[in-house]
PDB file of C-alpha atoms in Angstrom:
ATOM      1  CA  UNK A   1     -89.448  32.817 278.593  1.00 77.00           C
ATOM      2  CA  UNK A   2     -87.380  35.750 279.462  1.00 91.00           C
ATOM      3  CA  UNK A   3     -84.091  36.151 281.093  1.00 94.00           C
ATOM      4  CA  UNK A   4     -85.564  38.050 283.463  1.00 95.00           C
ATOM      5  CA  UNK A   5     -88.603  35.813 284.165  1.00 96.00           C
ATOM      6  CA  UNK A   6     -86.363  32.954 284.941  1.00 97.00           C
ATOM      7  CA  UNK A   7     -84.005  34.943 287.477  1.00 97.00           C
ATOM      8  CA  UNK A   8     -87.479  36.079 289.115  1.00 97.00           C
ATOM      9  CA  UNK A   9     -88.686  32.631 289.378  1.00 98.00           C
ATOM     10  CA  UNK A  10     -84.942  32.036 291.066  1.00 98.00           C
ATOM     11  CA  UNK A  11     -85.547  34.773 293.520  1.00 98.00           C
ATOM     12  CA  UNK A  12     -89.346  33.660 294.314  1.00 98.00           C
ATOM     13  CA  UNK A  13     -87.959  29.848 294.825  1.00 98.00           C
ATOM     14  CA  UNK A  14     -85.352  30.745 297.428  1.00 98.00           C
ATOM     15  CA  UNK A  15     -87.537  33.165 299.113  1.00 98.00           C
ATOM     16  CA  UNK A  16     -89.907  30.312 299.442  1.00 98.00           C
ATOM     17  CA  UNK A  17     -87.253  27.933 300.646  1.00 98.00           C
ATOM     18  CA  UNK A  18     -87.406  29.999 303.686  1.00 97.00           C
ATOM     19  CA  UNK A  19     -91.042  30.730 303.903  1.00 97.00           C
ATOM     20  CA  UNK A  20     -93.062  28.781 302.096  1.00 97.00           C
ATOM     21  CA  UNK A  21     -95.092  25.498 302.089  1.00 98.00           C
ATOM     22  CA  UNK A  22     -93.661  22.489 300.497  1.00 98.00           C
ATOM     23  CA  UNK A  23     -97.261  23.309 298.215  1.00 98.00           C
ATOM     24  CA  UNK A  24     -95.799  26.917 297.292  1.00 98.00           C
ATOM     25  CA  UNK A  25     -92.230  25.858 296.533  1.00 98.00           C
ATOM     26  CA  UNK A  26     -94.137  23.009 294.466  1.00 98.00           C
ATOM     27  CA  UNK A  27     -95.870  25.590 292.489  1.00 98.00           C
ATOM     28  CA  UNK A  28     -93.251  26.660 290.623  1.00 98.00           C
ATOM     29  CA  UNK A  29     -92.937  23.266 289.326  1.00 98.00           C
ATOM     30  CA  UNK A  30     -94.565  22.072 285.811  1.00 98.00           C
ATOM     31  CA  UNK A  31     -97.316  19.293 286.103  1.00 96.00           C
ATOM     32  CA  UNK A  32     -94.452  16.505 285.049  1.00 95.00           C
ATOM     33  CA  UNK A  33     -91.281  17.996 286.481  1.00 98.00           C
ATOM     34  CA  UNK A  34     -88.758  16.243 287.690  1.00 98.00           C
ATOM     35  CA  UNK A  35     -85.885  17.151 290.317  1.00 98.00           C
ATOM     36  CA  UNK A  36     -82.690  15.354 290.858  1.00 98.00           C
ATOM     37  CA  UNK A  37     -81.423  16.370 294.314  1.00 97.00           C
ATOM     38  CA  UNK A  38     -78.284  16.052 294.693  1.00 96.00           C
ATOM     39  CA  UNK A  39     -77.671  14.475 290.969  1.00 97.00           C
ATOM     40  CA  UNK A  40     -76.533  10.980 290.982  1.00 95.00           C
ATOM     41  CA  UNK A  41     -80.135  10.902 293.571  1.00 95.00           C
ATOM     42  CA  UNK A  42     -83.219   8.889 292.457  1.00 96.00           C
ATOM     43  CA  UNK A  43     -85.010  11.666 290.110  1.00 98.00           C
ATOM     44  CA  UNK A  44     -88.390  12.574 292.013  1.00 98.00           C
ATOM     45  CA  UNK A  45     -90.838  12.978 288.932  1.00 96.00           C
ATOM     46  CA  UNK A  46     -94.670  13.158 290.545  1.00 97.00           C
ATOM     47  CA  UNK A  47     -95.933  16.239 292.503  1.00 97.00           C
ATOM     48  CA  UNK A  48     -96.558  13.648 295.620  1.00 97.00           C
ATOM     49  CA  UNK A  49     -92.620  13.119 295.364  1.00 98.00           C
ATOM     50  CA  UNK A  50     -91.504  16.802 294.876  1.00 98.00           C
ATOM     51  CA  UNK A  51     -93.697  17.753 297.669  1.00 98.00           C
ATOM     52  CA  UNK A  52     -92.575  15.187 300.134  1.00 97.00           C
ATOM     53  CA  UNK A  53     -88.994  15.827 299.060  1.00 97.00           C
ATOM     54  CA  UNK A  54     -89.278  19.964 300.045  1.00 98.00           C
ATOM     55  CA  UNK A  55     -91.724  19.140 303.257  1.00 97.00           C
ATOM     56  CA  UNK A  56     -88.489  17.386 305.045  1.00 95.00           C
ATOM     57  CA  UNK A  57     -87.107  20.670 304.506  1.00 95.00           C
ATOM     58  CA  UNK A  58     -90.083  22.745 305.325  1.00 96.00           C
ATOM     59  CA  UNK A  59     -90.617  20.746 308.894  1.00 95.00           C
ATOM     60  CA  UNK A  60     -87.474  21.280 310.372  1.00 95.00           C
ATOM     61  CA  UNK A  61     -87.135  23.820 313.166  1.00 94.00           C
ATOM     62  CA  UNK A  62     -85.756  26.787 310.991  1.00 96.00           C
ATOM     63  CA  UNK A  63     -84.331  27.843 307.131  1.00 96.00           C
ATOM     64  CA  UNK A  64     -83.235  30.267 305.604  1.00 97.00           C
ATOM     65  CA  UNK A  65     -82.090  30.475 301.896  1.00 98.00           C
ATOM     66  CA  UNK A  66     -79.460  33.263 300.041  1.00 98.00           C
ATOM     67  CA  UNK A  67     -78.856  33.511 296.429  1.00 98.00           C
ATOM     68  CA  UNK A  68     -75.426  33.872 296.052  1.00 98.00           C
ATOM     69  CA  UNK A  69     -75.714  34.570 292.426  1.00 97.00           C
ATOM     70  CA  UNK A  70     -77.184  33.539 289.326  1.00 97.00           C
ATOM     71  CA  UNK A  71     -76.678  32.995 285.665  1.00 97.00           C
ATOM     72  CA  UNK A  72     -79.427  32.170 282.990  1.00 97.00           C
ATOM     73  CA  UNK A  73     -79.301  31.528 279.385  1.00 97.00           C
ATOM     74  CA  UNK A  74     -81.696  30.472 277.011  1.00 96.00           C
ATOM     75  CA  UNK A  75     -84.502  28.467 279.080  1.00 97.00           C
ATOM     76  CA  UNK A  76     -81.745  28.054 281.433  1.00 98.00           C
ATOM     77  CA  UNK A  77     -80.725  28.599 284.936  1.00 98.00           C
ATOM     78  CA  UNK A  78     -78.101  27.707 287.394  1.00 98.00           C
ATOM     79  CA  UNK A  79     -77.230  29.817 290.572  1.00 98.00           C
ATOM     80  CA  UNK A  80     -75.788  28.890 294.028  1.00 98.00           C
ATOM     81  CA  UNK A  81     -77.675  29.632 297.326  1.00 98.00           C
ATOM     82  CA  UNK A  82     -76.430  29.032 300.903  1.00 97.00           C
ATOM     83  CA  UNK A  83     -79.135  27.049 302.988  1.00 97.00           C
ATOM     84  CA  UNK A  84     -79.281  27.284 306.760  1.00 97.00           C
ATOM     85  CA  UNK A  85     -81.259  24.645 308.755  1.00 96.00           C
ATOM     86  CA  UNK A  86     -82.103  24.376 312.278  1.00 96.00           C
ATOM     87  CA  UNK A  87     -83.113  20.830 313.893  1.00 92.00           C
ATOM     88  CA  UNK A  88     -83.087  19.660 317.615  1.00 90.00           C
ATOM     89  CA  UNK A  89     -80.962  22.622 318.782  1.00 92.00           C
ATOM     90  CA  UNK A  90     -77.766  21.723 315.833  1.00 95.00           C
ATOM     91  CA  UNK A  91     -77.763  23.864 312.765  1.00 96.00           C
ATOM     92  CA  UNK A  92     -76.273  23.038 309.371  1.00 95.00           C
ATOM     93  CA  UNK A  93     -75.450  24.549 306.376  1.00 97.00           C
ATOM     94  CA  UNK A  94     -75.263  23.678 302.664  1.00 97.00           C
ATOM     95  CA  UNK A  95     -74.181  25.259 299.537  1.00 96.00           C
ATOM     96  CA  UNK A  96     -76.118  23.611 296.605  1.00 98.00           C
ATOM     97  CA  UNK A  97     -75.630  24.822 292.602  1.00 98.00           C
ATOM     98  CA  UNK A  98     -78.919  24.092 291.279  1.00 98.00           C
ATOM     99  CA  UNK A  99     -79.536  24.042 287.173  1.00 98.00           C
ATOM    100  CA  UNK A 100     -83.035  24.863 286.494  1.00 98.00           C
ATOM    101  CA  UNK A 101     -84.663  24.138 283.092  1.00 98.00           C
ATOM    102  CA  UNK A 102     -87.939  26.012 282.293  1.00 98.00           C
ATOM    103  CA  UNK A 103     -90.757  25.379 279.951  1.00 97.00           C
ATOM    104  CA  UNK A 104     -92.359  28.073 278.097  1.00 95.00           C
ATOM    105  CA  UNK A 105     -94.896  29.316 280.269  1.00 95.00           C
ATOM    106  CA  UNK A 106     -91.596  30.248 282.824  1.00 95.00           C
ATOM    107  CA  UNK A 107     -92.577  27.128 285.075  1.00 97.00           C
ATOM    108  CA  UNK A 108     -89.884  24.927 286.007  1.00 98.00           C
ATOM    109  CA  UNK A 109     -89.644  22.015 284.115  1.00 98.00           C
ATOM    110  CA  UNK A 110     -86.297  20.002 285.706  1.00 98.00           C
ATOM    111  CA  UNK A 111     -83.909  20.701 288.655  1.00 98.00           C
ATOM    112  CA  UNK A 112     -80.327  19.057 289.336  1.00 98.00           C
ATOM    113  CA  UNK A 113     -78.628  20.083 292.168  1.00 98.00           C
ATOM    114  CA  UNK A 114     -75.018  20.033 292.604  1.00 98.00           C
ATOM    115  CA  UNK A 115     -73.744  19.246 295.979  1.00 96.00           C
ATOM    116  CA  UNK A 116     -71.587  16.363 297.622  1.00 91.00           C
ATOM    117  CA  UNK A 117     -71.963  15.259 300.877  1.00 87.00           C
ATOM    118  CA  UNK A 118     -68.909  17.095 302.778  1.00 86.00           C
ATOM    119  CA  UNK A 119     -70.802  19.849 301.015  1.00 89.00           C
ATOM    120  CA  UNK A 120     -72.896  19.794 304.482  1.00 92.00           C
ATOM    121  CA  UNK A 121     -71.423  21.479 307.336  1.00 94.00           C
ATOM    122  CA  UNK A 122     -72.672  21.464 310.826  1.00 94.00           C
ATOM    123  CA  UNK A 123     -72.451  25.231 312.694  1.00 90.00           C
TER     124      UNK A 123
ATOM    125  CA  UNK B   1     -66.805   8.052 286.651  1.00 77.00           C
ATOM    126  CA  UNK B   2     -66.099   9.865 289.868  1.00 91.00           C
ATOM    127  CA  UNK B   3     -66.464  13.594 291.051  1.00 94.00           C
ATOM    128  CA  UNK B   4     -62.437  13.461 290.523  1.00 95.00           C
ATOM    129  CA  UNK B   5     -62.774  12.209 287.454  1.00 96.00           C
ATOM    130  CA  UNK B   6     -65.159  15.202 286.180  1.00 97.00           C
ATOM    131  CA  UNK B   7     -62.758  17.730 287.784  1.00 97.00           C
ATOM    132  CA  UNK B   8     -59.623  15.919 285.824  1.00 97.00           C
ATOM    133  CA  UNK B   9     -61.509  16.367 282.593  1.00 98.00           C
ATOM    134  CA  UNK B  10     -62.630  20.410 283.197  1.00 98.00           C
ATOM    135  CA  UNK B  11     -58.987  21.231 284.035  1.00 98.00           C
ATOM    136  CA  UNK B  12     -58.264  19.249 280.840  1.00 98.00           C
ATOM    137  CA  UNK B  13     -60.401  21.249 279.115  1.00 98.00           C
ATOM    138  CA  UNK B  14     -59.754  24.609 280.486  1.00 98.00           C
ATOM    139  CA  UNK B  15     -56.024  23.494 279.755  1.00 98.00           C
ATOM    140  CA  UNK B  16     -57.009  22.648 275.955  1.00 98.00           C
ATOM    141  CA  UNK B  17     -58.994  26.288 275.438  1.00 98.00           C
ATOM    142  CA  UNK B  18     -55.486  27.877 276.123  1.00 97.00           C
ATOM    143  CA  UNK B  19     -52.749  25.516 274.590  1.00 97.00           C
ATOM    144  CA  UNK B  20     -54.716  22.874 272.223  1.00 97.00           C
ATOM    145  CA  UNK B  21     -55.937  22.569 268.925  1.00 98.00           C
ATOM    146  CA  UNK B  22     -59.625  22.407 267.813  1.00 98.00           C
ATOM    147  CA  UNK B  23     -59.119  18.385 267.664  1.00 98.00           C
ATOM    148  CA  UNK B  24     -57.662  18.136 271.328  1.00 98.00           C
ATOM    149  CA  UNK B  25     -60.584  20.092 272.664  1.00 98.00           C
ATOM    150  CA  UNK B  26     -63.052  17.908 270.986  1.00 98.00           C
ATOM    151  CA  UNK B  27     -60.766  14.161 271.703  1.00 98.00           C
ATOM    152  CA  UNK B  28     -62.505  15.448 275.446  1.00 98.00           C
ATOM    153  CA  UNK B  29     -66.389  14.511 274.198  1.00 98.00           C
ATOM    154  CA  UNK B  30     -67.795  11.310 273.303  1.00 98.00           C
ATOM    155  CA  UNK B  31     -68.925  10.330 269.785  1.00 96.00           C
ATOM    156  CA  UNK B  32     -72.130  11.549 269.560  1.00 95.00           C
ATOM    157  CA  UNK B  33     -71.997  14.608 272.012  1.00 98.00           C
ATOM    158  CA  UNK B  34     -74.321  17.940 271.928  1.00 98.00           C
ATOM    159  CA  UNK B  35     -72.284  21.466 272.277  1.00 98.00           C
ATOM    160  CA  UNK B  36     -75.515  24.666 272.881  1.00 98.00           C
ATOM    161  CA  UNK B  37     -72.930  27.445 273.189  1.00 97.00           C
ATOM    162  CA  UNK B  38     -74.591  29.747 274.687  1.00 96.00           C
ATOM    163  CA  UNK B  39     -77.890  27.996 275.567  1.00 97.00           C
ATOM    164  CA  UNK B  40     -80.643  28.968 273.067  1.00 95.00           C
ATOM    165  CA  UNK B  41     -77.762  28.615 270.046  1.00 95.00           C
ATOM    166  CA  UNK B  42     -78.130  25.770 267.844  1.00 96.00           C
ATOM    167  CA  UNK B  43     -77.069  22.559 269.214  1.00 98.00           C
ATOM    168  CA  UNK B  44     -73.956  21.095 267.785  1.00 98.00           C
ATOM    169  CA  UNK B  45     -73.883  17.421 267.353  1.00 96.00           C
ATOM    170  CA  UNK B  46     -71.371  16.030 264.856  1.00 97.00           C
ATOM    171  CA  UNK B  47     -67.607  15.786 265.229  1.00 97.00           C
ATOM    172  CA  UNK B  48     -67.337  18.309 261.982  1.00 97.00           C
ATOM    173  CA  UNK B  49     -69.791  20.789 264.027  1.00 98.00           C
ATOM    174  CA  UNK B  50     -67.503  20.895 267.253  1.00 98.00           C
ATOM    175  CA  UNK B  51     -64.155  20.787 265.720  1.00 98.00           C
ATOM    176  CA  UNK B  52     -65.509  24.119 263.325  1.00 97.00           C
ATOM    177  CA  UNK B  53     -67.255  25.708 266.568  1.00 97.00           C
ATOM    178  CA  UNK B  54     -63.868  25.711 268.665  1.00 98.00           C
ATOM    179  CA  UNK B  55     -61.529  26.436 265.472  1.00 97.00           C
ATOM    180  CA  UNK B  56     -63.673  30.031 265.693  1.00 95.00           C
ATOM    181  CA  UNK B  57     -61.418  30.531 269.101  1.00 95.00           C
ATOM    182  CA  UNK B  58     -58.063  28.394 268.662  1.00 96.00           C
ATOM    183  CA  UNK B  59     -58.007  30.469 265.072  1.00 95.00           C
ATOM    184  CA  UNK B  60     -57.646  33.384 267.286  1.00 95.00           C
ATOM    185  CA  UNK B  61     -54.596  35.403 267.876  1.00 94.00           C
ATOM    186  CA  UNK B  62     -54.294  34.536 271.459  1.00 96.00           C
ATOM    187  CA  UNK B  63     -56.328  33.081 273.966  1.00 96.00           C
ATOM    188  CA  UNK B  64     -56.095  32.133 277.917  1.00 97.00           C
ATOM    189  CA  UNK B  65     -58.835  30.247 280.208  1.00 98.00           C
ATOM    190  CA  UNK B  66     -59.087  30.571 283.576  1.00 98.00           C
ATOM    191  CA  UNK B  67     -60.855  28.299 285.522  1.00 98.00           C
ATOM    192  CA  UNK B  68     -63.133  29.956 288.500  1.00 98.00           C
ATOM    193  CA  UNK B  69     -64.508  27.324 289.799  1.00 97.00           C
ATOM    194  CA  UNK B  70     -65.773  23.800 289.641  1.00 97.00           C
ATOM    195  CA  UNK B  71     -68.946  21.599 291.161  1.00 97.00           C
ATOM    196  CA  UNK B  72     -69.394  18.288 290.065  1.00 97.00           C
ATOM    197  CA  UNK B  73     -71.790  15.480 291.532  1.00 97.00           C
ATOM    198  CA  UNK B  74     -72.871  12.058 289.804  1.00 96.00           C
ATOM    199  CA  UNK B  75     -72.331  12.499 286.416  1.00 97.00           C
ATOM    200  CA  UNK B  76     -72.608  16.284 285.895  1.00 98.00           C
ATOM    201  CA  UNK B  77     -69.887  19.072 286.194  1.00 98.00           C
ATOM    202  CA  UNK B  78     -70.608  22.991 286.821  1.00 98.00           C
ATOM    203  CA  UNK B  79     -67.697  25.142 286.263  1.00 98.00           C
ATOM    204  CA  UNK B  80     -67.155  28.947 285.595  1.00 98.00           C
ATOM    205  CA  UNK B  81     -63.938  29.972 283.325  1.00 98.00           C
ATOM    206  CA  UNK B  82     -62.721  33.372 281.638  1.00 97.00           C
ATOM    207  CA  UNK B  83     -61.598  33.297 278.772  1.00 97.00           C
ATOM    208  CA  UNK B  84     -59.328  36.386 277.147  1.00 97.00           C
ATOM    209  CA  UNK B  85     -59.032  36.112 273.450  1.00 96.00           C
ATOM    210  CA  UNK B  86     -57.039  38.896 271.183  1.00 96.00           C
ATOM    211  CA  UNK B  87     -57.704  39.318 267.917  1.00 92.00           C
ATOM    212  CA  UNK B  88     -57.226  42.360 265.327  1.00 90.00           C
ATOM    213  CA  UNK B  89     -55.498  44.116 268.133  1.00 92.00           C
ATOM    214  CA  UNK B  90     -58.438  43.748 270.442  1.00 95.00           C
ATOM    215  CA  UNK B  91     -58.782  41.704 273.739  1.00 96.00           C
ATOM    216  CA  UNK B  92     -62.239  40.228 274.881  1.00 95.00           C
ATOM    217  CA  UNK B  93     -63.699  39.206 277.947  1.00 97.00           C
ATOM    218  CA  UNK B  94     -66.217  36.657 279.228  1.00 97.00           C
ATOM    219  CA  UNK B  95     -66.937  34.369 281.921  1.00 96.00           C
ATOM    220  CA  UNK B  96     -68.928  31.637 281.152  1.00 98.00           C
ATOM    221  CA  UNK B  97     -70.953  28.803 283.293  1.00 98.00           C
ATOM    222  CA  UNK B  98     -70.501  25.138 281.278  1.00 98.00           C
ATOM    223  CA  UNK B  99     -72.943  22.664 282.399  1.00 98.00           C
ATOM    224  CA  UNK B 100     -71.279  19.609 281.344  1.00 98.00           C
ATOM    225  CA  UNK B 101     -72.592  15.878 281.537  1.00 98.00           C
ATOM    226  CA  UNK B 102     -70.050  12.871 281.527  1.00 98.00           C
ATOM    227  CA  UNK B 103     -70.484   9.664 279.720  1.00 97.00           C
ATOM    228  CA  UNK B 104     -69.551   6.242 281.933  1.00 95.00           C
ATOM    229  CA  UNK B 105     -66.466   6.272 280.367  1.00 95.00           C
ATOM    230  CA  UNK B 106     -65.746   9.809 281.383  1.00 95.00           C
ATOM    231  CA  UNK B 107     -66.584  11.502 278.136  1.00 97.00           C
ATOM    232  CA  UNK B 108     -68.123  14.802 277.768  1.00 98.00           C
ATOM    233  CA  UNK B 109     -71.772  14.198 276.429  1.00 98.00           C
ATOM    234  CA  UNK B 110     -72.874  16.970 276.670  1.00 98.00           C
ATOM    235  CA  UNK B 111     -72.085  20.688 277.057  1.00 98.00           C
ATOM    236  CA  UNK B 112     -74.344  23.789 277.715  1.00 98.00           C
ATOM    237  CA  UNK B 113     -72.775  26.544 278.440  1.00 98.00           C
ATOM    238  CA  UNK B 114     -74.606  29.839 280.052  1.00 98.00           C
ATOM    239  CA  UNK B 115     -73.984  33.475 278.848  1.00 96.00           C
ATOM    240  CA  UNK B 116     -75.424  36.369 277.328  1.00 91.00           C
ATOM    241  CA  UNK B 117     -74.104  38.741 274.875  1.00 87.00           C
ATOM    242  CA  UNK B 118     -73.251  41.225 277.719  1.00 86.00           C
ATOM    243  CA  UNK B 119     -71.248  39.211 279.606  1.00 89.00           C
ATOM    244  CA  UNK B 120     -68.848  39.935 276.353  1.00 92.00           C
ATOM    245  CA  UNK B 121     -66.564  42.561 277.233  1.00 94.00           C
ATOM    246  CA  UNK B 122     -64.065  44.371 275.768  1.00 94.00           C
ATOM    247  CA  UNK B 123     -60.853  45.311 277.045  1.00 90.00           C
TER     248      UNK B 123
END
């Protein structure tokens, strides 16, 4: 588990927030993960959960996901991305900090997400 | 333990890395907290551990934290700082990610914090 590989596996994961299947964003999971969206959340632990958690995403109208940045350390990762979703004709936007943990075959192994709810702005 | 809470206790903290001793810093964590400084260091875990891991910097001929920025949501804080330190005639650089996770009593209980060795700079 490289620096590098876990910044790719950032870049992959907000690329498929805008263009993939819940199943694809899923994939990047480890059998076991859990995610924690926004922390403080129930923690979604079962790939039925994770994948019904990203498909209320992935059935909206439209999305698109930036990387604003991000920093990894270790097996480590926490960046911020801007998220822009389109349902019945109102768009919103969001700007989560997710911390990604990875196990050592560079799958993701946890994610908390840091974001409130006036973190949710409608355009 | 609220998001305000969290946010009290960074700028406490960030405060502390510029004006307080090695014992100040550490009054901020619960008994029993973990310090991995950077991620993929060895984990810190006893009182004696922490108090000798932030004497390195307080030991220091000068030193000033900044605080960037700070996220916080249920019982986790995200915050960037830079911190200058001068020593031997020499100033350094970095800006650091801590990933902190509060206690119900509003304790640090854990810290990881997310740099490499080039984010070290010298000025």
């Amino acid at each position: 588990m490289s620096t590098e590989q876990m910044i790719q596996t950032v870049h992959a994961y907000i690329d498929r927030l805008s263009h993939g299947t819940a199943e694809q964003i899923v994939a990047l999971y480890a059998d076991g993960a859990s995610v924690e969206d926004p922390i403080g959340a129930p923690v979604r632990t079962t790939r039925e959960e994770l994948i019904e958690f990203y498909s209320i995403m992935t059935n909206l109208d439209s999305r698109a996901a930036t990387l604003n940045w991000v920093r990894a350390a270790g097996d480590t990762a926490v960046f911020e991305f801007t998220l822009v979703t389109g349902t019945a004709g109102m768009s919103f936007e969001i700007t989560p900090v997710d911390i990604m943990v990875f196990d050592d075959e560079g799958k993701i192994a946890s994610m908390r997400a840091v974001w409130a709810q006036e973190d949710l702005t409608q355009l």
